[in-house]
PDB file of C-alpha atoms in Angstrom:
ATOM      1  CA  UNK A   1       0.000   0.000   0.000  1.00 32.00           C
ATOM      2  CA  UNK A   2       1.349   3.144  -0.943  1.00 40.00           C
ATOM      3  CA  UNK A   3       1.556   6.085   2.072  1.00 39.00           C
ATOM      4  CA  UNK A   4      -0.619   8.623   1.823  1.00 47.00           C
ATOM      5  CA  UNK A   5       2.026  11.025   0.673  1.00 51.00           C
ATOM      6  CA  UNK A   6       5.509  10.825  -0.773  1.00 45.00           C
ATOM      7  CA  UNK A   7       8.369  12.441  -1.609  1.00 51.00           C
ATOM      8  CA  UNK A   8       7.711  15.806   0.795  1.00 53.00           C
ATOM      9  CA  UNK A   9       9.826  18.569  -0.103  1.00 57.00           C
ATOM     10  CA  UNK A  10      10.416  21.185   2.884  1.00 53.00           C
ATOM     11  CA  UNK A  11      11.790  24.162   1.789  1.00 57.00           C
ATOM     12  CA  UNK A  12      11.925  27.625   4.056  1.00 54.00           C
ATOM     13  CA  UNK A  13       9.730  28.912   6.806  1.00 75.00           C
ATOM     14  CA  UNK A  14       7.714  25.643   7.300  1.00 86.00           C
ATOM     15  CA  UNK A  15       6.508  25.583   3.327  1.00 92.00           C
ATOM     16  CA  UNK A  16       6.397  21.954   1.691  1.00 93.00           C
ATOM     17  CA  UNK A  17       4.830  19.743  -1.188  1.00 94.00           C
ATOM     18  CA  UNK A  18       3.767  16.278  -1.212  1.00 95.00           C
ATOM     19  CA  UNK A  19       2.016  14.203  -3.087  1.00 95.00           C
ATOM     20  CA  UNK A  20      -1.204  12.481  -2.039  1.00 95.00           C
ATOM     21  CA  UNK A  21      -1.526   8.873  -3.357  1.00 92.00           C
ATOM     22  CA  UNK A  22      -4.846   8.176  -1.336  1.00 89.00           C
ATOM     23  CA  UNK A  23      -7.198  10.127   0.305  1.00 87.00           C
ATOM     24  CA  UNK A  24      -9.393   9.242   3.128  1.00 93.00           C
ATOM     25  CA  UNK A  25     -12.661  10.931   3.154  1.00 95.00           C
ATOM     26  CA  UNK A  26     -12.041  13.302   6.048  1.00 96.00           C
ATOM     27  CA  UNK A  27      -8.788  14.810   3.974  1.00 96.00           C
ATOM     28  CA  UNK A  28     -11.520  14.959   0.549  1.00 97.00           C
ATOM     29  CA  UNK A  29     -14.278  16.661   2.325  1.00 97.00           C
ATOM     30  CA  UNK A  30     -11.312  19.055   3.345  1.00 97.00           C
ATOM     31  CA  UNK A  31      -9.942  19.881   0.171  1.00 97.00           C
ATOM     32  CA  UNK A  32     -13.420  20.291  -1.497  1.00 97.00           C
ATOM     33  CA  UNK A  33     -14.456  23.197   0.805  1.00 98.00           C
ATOM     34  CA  UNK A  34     -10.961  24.619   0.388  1.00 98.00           C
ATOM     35  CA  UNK A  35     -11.797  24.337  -3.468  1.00 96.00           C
ATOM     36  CA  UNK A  36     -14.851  25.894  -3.326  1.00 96.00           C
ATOM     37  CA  UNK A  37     -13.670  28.414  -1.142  1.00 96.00           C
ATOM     38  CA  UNK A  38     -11.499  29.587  -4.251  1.00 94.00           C
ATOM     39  CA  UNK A  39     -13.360  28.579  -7.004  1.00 91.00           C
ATOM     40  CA  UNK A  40     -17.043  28.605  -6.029  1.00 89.00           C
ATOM     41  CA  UNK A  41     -19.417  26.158  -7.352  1.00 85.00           C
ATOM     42  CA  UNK A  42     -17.095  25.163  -9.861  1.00 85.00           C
ATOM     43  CA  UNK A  43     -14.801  23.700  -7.307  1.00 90.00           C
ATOM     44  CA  UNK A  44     -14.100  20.129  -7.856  1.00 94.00           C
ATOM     45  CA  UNK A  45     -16.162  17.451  -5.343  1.00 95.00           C
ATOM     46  CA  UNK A  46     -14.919  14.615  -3.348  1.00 96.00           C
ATOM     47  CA  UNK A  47     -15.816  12.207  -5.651  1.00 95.00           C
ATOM     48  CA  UNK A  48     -13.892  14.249  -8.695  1.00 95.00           C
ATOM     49  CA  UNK A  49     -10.656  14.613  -5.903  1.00 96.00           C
ATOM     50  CA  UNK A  50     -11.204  11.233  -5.182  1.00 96.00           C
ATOM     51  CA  UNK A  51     -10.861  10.414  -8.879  1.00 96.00           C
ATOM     52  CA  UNK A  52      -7.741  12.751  -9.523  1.00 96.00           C
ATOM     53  CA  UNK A  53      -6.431  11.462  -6.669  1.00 95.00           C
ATOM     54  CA  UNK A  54      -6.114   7.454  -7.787  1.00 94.00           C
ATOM     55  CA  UNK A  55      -6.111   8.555 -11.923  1.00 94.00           C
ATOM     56  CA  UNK A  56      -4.019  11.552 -11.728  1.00 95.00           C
ATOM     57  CA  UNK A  57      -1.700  13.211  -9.411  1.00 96.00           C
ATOM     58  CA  UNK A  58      -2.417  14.928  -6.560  1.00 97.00           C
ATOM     59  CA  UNK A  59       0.129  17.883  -4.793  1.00 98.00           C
ATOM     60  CA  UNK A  60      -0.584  19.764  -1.280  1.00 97.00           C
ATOM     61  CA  UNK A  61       0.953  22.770  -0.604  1.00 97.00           C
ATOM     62  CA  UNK A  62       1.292  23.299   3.352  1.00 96.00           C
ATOM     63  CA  UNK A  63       2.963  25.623   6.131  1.00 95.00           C
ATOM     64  CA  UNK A  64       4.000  23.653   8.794  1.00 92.00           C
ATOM     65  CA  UNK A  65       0.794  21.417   9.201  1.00 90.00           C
ATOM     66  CA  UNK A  66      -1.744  23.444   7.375  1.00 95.00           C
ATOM     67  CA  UNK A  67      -2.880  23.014   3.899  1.00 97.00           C
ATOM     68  CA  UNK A  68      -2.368  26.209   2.172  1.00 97.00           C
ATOM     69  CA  UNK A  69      -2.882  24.990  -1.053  1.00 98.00           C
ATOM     70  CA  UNK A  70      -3.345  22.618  -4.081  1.00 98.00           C
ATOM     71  CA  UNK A  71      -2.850  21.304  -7.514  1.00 98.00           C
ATOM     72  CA  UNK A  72      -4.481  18.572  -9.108  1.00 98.00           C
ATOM     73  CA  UNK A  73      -3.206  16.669 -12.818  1.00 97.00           C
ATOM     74  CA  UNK A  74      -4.276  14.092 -15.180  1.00 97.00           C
ATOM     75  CA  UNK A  75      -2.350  13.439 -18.002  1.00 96.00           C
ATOM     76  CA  UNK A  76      -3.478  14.718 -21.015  1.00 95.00           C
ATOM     77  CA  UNK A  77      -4.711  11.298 -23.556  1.00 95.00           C
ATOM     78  CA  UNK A  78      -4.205  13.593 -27.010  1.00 96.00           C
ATOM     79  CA  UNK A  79      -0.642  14.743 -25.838  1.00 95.00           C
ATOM     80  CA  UNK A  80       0.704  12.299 -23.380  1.00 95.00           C
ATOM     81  CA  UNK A  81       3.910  14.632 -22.321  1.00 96.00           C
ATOM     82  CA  UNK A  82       1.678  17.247 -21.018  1.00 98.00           C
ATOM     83  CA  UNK A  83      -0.072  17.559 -17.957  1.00 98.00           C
ATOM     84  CA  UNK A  84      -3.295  19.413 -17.335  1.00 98.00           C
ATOM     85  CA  UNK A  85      -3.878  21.220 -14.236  1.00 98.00           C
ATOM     86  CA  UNK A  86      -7.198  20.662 -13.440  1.00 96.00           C
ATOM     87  CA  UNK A  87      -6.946  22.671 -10.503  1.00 96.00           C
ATOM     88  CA  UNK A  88      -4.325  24.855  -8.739  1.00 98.00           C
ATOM     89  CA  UNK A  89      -5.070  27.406  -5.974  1.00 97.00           C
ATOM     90  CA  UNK A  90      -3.221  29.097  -2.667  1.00 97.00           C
ATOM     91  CA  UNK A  91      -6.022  30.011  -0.182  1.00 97.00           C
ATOM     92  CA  UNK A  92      -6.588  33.430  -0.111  1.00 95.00           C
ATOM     93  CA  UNK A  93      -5.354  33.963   3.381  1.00 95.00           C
ATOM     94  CA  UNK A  94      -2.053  32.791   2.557  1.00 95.00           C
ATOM     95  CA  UNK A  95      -1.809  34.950  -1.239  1.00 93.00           C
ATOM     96  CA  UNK A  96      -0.135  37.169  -1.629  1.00 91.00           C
ATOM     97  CA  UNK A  97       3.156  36.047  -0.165  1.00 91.00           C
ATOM     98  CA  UNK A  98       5.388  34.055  -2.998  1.00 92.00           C
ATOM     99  CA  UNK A  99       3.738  30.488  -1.959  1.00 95.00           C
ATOM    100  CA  UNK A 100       2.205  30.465  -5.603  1.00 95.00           C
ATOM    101  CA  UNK A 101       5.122  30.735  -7.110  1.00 95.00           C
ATOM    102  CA  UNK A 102       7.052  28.297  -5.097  1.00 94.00           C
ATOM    103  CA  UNK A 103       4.230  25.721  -5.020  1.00 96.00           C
ATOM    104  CA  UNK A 104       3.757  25.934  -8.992  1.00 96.00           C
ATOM    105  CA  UNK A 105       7.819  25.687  -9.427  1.00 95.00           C
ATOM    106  CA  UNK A 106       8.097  22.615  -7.056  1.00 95.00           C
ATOM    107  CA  UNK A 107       4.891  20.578  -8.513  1.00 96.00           C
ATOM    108  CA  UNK A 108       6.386  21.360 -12.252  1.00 97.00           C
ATOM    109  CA  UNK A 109       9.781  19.852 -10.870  1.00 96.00           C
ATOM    110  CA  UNK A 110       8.466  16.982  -9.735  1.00 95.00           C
ATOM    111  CA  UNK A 111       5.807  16.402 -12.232  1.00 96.00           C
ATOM    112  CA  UNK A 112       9.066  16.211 -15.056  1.00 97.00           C
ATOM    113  CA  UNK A 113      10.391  13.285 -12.966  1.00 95.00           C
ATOM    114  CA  UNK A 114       7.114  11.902 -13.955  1.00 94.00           C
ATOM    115  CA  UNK A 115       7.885  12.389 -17.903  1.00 95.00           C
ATOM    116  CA  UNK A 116       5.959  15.585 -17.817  1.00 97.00           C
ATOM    117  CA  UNK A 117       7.471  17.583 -21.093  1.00 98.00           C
ATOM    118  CA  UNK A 118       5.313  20.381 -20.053  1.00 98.00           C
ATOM    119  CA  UNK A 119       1.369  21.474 -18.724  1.00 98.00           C
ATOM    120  CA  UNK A 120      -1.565  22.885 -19.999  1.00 98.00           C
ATOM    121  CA  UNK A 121      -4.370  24.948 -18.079  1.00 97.00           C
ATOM    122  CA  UNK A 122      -7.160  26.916 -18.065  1.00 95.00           C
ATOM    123  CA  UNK A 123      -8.038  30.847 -16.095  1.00 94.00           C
ATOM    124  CA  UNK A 124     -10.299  33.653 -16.095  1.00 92.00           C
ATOM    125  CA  UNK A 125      -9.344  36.222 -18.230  1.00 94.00           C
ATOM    126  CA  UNK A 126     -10.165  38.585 -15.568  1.00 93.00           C
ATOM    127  CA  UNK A 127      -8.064  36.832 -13.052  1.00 92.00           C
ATOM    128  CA  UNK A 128      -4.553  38.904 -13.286  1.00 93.00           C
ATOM    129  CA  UNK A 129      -3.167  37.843 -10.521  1.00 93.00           C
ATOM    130  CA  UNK A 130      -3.233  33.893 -11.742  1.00 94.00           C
ATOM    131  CA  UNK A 131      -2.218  35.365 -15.113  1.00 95.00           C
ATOM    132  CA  UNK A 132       0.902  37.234 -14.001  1.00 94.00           C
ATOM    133  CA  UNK A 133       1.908  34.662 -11.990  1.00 95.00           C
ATOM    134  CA  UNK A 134       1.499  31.614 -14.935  1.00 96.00           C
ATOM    135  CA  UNK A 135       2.678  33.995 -17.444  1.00 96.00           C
ATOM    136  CA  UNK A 136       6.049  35.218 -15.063  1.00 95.00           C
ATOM    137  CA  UNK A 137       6.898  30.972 -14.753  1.00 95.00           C
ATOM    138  CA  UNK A 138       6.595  30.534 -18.426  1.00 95.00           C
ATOM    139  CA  UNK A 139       2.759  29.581 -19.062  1.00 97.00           C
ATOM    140  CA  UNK A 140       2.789  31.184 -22.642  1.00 93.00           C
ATOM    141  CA  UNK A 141      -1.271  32.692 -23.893  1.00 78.00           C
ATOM    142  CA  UNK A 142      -2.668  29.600 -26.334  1.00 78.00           C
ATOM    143  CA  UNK A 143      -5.969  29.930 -27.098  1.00 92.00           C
ATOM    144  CA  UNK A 144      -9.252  31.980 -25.441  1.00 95.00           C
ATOM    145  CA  UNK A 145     -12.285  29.699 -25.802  1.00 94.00           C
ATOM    146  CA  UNK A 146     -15.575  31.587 -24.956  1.00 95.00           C
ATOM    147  CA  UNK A 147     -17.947  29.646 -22.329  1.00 93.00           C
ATOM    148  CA  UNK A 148     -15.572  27.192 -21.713  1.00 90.00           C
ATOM    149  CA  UNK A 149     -17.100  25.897 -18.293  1.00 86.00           C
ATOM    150  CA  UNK A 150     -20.436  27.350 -19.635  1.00 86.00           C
ATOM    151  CA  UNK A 151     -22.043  30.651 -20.380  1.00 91.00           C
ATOM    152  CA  UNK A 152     -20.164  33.605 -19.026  1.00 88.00           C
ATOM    153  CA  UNK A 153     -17.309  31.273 -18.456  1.00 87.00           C
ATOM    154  CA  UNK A 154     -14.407  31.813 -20.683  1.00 92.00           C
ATOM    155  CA  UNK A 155     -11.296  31.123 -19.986  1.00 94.00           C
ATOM    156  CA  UNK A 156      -7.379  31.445 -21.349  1.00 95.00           C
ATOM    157  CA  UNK A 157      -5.766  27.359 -22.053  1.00 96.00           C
ATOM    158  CA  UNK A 158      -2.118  28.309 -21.492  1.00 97.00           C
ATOM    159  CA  UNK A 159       0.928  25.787 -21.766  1.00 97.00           C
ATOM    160  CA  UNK A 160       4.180  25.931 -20.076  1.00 97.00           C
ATOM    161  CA  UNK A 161       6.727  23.995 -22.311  1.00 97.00           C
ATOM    162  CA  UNK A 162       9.680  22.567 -20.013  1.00 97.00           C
ATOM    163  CA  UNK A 163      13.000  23.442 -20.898  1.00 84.00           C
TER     164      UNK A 163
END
C-alpha cells in the first residue's frame, strides 16, 4: 500500500509539497471546501478529488501542518507529455506572499520526474493575478475559448513547455 504522501519537499519557513496517493474521506471533504472556497461552485467534489487522486496526481501545498494549497493533474490522452492542471489554488489567506510561485515551481519539478514535457491549463481572463503569476513561470497565452465551463465562463488554455 502506498503512504498517503511521498516524496515531501520542505523548503523555508515551514513551506512543503507532497504528493497524495490516497485520500481518506475526512482529507476529501477538506480539500473540497478549500476548493470551493477559491473557485465557487465550480470547485471540484470529493468524488472528482477522489478520482484525480487514484487517476491523476495529486500535490498539497502546506505551512507547517496546514494546507495552504493545491494542484491537481491528469495526463493529457491527445498529448501524453503534457499535464493538465485541473486545478491549482493558494487560499486566499495565505496569497499574496510568494507560496504560488514556489508551489507551482516545485509541482512542475516533480511532475518532469514523472515524464511531464510540459502542462496545460485553463483561467479567467479577468483573473490577473493567476495570469501574471502563470505567465512570469513561463505559461505562454494559447488559445481563449468563450464559455468554456459554460455561459459567461471563458477562460485562457495556457501551456508551459519545459526546458
Amino acid at each position: 500500500m502506498k503512504p498517503t504522501e511521498l516524496d515531501a519537499k520542505r523548503t523555508v519557513d515551514g513551506f512543503s509539497i507532497g504528493r497524495i496517493f490516497h485520500a481518506d474521506h475526512d482529507l476529501l471533504v477538506t480539500l473540497e471546501e478549500y476548493d470551493r472556497e477559491v473557485f465557487g461552485p465550480t470547485g471540484l467534489r470529493t468524488y472528482d478529488l477522489a478520482v484525480v487522486t487514484q487517476a491523476g496526481a495529486v500535490y498539497l501545498a502546506r505551512v507547517d501542518d496546514e494546507i495552504v494549497g493545491s494542484c491537481q493533474f491528469l495526463r493529457m490522452v491527445d498529448e501524453p507529455d503534457f499535464f493538465y492542471v485541473v486545478g491549482f489554488y493558494i487560499r486566499p489567506q495565505w496569497q499574496g506572499h510568494g507560496l504560488g510561485r514556489a508551489f507551482l515551481q516545485e509541482v512542475a519539478a516533480a511532475i518532469q520526474k514523472l515524464g511531464a514535457a510540459g502542462m496545460i491549463l485553463t483561467v479567467d481572463p479577468g483573473n490577473t493575478a493567476a495570469l501574471g503569476l502563470y505567465k512570469s513561470t513561463g505559461f505562454e497565452d494559447h488559445t481563449f475559448v468563450r464559455d468554456f465551463y459554460g455561459e459567461g465562463h471563458d477562460r485562457y488554455i495556457m501551456r508551459w513547455r519545459f526546458a
